[in-house]
CSV table of C-alpha atoms in Angstrom, one decimal:
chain,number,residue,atom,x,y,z
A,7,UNK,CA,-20.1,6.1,0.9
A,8,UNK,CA,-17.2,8.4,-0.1
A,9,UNK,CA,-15.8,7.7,3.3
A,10,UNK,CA,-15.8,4.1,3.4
A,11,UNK,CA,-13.8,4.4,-0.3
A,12,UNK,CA,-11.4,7.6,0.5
A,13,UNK,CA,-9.4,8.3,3.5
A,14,UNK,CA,-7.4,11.3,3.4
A,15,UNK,CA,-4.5,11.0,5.8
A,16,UNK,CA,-3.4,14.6,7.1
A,17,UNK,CA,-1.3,13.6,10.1
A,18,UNK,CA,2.0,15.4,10.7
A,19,UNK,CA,4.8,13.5,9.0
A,20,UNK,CA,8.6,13.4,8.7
A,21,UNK,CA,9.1,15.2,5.3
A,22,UNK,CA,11.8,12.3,4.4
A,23,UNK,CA,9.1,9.6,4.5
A,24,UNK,CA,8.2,7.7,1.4
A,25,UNK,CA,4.8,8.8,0.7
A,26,UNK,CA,2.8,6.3,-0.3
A,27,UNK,CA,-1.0,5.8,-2.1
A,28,UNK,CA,-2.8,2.7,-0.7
A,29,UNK,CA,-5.5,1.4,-3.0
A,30,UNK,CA,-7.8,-1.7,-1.8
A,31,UNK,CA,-11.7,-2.3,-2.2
A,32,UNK,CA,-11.4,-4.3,1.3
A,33,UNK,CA,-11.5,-1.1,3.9
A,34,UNK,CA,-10.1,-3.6,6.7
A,35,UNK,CA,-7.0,-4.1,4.3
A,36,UNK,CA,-6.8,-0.3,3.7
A,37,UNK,CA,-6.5,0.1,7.4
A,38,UNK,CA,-4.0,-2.4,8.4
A,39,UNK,CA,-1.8,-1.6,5.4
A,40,UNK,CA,-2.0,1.9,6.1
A,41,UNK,CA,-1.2,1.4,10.1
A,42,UNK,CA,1.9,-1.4,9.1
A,43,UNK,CA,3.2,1.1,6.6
A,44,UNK,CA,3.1,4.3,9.0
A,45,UNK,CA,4.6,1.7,12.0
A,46,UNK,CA,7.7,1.1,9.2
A,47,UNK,CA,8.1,5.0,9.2
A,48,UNK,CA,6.2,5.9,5.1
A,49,UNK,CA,3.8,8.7,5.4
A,50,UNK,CA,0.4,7.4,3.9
A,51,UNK,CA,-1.2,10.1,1.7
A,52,UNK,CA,-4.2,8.7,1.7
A,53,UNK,CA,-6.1,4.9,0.8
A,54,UNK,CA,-8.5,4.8,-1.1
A,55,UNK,CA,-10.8,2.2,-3.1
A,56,UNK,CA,-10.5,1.1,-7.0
A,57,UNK,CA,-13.3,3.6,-7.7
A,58,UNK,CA,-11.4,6.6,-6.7
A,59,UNK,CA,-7.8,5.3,-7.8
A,60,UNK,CA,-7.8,7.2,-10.7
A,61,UNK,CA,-8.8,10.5,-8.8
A,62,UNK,CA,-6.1,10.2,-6.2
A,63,UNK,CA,-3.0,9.6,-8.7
A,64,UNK,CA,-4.3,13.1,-10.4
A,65,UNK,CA,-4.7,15.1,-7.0
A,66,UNK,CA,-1.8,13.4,-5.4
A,67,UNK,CA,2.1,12.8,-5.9
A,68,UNK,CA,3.1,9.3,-4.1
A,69,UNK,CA,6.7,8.4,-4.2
A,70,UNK,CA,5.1,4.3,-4.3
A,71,UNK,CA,1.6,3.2,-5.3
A,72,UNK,CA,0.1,0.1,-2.9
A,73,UNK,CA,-2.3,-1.9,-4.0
A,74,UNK,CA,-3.4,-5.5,-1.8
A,75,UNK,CA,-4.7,-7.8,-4.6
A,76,UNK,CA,-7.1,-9.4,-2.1
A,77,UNK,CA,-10.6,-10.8,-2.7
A,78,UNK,CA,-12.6,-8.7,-5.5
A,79,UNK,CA,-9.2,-7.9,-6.4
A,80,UNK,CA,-10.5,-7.4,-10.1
A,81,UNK,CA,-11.5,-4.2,-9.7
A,82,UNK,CA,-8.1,-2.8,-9.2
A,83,UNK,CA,-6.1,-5.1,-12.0
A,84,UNK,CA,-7.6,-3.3,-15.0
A,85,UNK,CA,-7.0,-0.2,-13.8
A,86,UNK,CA,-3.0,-1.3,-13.4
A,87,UNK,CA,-3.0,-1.3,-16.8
A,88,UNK,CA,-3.8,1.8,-17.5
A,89,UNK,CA,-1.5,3.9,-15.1
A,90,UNK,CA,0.7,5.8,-16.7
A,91,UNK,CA,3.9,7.1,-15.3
A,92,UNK,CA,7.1,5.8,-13.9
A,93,UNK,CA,5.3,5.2,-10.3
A,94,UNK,CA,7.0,2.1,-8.8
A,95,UNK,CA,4.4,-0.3,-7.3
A,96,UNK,CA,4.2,-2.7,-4.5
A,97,UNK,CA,1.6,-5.2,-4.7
A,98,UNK,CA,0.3,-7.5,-2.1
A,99,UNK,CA,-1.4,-10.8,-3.5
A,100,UNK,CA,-3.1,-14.4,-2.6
A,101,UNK,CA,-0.7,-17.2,-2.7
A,102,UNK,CA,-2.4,-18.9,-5.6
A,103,UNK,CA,-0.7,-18.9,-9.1
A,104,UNK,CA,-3.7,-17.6,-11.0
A,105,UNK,CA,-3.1,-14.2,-8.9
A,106,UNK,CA,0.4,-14.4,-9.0
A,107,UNK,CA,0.2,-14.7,-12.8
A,108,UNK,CA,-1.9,-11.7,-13.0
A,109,UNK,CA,-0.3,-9.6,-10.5
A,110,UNK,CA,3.1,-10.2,-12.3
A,111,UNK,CA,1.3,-9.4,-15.3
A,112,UNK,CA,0.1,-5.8,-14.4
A,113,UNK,CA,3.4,-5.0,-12.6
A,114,UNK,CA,5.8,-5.8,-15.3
A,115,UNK,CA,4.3,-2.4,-17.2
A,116,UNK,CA,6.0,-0.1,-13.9
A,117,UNK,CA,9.5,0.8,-13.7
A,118,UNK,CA,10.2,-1.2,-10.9
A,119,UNK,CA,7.7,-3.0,-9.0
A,120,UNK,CA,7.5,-5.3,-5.2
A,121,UNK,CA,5.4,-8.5,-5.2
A,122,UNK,CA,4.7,-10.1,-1.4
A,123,UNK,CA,2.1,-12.0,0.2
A,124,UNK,CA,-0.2,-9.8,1.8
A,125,UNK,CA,0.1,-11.7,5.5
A,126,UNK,CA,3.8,-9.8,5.6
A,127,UNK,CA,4.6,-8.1,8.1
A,128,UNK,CA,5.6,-4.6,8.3
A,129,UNK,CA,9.4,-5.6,8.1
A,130,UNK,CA,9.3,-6.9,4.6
A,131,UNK,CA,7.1,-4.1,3.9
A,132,UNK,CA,9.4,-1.9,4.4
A,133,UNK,CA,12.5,-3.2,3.2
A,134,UNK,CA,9.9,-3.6,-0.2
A,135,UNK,CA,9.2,0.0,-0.2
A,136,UNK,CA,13.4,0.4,0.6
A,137,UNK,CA,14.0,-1.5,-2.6
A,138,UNK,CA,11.3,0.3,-4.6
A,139,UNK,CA,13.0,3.7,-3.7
A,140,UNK,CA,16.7,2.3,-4.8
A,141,UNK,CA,14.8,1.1,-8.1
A,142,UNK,CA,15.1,-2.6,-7.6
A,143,UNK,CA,12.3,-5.0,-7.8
A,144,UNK,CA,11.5,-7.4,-5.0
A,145,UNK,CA,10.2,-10.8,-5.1
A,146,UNK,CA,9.7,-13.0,-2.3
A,147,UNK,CA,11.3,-16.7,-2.7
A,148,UNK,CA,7.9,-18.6,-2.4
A,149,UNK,CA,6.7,-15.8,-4.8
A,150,UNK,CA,9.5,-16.6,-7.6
A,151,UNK,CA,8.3,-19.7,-8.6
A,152,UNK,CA,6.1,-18.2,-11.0
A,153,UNK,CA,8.5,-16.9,-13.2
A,154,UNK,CA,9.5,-20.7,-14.0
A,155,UNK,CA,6.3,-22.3,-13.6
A,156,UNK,CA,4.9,-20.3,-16.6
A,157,UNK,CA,7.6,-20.5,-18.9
A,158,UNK,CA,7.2,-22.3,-22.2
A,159,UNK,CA,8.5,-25.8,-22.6
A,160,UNK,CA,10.0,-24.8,-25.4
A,161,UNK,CA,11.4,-21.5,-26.9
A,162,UNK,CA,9.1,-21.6,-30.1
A,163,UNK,CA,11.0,-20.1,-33.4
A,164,UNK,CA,10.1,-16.8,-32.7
A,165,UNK,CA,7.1,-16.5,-34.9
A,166,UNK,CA,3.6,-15.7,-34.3
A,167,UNK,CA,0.9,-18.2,-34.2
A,168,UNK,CA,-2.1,-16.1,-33.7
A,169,UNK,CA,-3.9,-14.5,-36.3
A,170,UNK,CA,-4.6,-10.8,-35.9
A,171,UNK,CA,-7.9,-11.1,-34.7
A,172,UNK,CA,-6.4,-13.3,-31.8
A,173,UNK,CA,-3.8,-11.1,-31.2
A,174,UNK,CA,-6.5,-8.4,-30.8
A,175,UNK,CA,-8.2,-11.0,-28.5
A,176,UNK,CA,-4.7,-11.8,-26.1
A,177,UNK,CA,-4.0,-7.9,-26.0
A,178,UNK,CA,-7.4,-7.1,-24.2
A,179,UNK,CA,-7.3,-10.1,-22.2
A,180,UNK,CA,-4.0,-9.3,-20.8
A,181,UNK,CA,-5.6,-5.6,-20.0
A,182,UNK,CA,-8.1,-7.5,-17.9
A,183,UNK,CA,-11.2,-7.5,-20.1
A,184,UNK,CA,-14.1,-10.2,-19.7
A,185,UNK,CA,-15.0,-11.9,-22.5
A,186,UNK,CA,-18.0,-9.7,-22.9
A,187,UNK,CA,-16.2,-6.8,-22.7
A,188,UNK,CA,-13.9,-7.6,-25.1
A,189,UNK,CA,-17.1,-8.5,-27.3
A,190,UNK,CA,-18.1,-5.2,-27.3
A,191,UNK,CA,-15.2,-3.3,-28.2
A,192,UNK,CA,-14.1,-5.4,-30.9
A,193,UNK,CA,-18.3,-5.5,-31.8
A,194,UNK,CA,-17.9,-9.2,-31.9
A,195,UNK,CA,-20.5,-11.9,-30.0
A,196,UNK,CA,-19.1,-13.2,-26.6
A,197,UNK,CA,-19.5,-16.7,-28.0
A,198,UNK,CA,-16.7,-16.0,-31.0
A,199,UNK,CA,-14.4,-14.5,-27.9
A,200,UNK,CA,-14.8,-17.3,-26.5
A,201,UNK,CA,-13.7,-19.3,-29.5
A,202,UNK,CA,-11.1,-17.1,-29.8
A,203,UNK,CA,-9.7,-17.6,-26.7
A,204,UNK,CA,-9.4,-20.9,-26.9
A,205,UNK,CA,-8.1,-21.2,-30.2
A,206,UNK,CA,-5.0,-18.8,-28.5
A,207,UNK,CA,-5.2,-21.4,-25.4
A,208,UNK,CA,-4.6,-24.2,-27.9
A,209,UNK,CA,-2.0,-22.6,-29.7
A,210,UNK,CA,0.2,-21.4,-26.8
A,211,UNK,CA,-0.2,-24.6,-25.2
A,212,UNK,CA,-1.5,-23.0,-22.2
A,213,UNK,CA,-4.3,-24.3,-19.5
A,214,UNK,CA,-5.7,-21.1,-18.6
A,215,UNK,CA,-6.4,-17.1,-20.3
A,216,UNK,CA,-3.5,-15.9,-17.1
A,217,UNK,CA,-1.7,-18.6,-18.5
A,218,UNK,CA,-1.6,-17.8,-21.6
A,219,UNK,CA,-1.2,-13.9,-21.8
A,220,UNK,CA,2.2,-15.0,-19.5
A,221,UNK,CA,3.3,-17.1,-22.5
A,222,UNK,CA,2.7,-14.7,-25.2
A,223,UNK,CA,4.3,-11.8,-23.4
A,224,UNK,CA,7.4,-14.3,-22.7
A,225,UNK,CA,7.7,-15.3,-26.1
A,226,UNK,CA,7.4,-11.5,-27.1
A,227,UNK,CA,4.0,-11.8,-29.0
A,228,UNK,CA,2.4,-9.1,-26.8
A,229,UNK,CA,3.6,-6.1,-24.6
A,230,UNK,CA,3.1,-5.2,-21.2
């Protein structure tokens, strides 16, 4: 199983190359990201699978980290979270905005970070991983909508409308956390996270928990 999950690249390489970490649960997308990004001339250290994410940021030193948001993309967004480092990050994720939201989310905690679909081609790859290494971010156009389909219709007064309890609640939910796993570390009942949850929903005037964590952190109620 630990060779479905880890692949150890070992190849010789130009010492020059961006070297790069590819994490994906999807082994198909591991492989065609790894064989795009070694055809744009990055040296792949190695893909690997959420589980063994963690492991390879210790026992490795990429210059980017790559992660493909694609289906059971879950696995990998709560570990996002939780890097720490100034490790640039280039994400590839499902047109939808519910990704898009959550992708932008995790990426806005790295120094600088690239957000594409993941049909591009190894092209805008690269010139991603190019922009990454100057320190820029890179958003594609289609992409960018986002960042003004989410905002508020209003500024607000600056003031917070949660209590602290929801503010506990918004935190963990922009970390990732299910309801029930947000009932267990504040040792609450799933059913009062729920009501929680909606009583922040309400409040931010939003239609959805991604939704609603991108409101907060724009009007500066939580940090990512």
């Amino acid at each position: 199983m630990a060779r479905s999950s880890v692949t150890l690249l070992t190849m010789q390489h130009d010492p020059q190359a961006p070297q790069l970490l590819i994490a994906a649960d999807d082994l198909l997308a591991r492989a065609g990201l790894a064989a795009l990004l070694t055809e744009g001339g990055c040296h792949v250290l190695a893909r690997v699978s959420s589980e063994h994410l963690a492991e390879a940021l210790e026992r490795l030193s990429p210059d980017i980290l790559v992660v493909d948001l694609g289906w059971g993309a879950p696995g990998i967004t709560p570990q996002l979270h939780e890097i720490d480092g100034g490790l640039p990050l280039l994400l590839l994720a499902r047109d939808d905005d519910e990704t898009l939201a959550t992708a932008l989310l995790a990426a806005r905690q790295f120094p600088c970070f690239a957000l594409l679909p993941r049909t591009s081609d190894a092209d805008t790859i690269t010139a991603a991983v190019d922009a990454l290494l100057a320190g820029l971010n890179a958003l594609v156009p289609d992409f960018a909508r986002l960042l003004t389909a989410t905002a508020p219709n209003a500024p607000g007064d600056g003031r917070n409308p949660l209590t602290a309890r929801e503010s506990e609640v918004l935190s963990l939910l922009a970390a990732g956390l299910t309801n029930r796993a947000i009932a267990q570390q504040l040792g609450i009942t799933p059913h009062t996270v729920k009501y929680h949850v909606n009583a922040i929903m309400s409040k931010l005037d939003a239609q959805s928990r991604t939704e609603a964590v991108v409101r907060a952190t724009q009007r500066g109620l939580i940090a990512l």
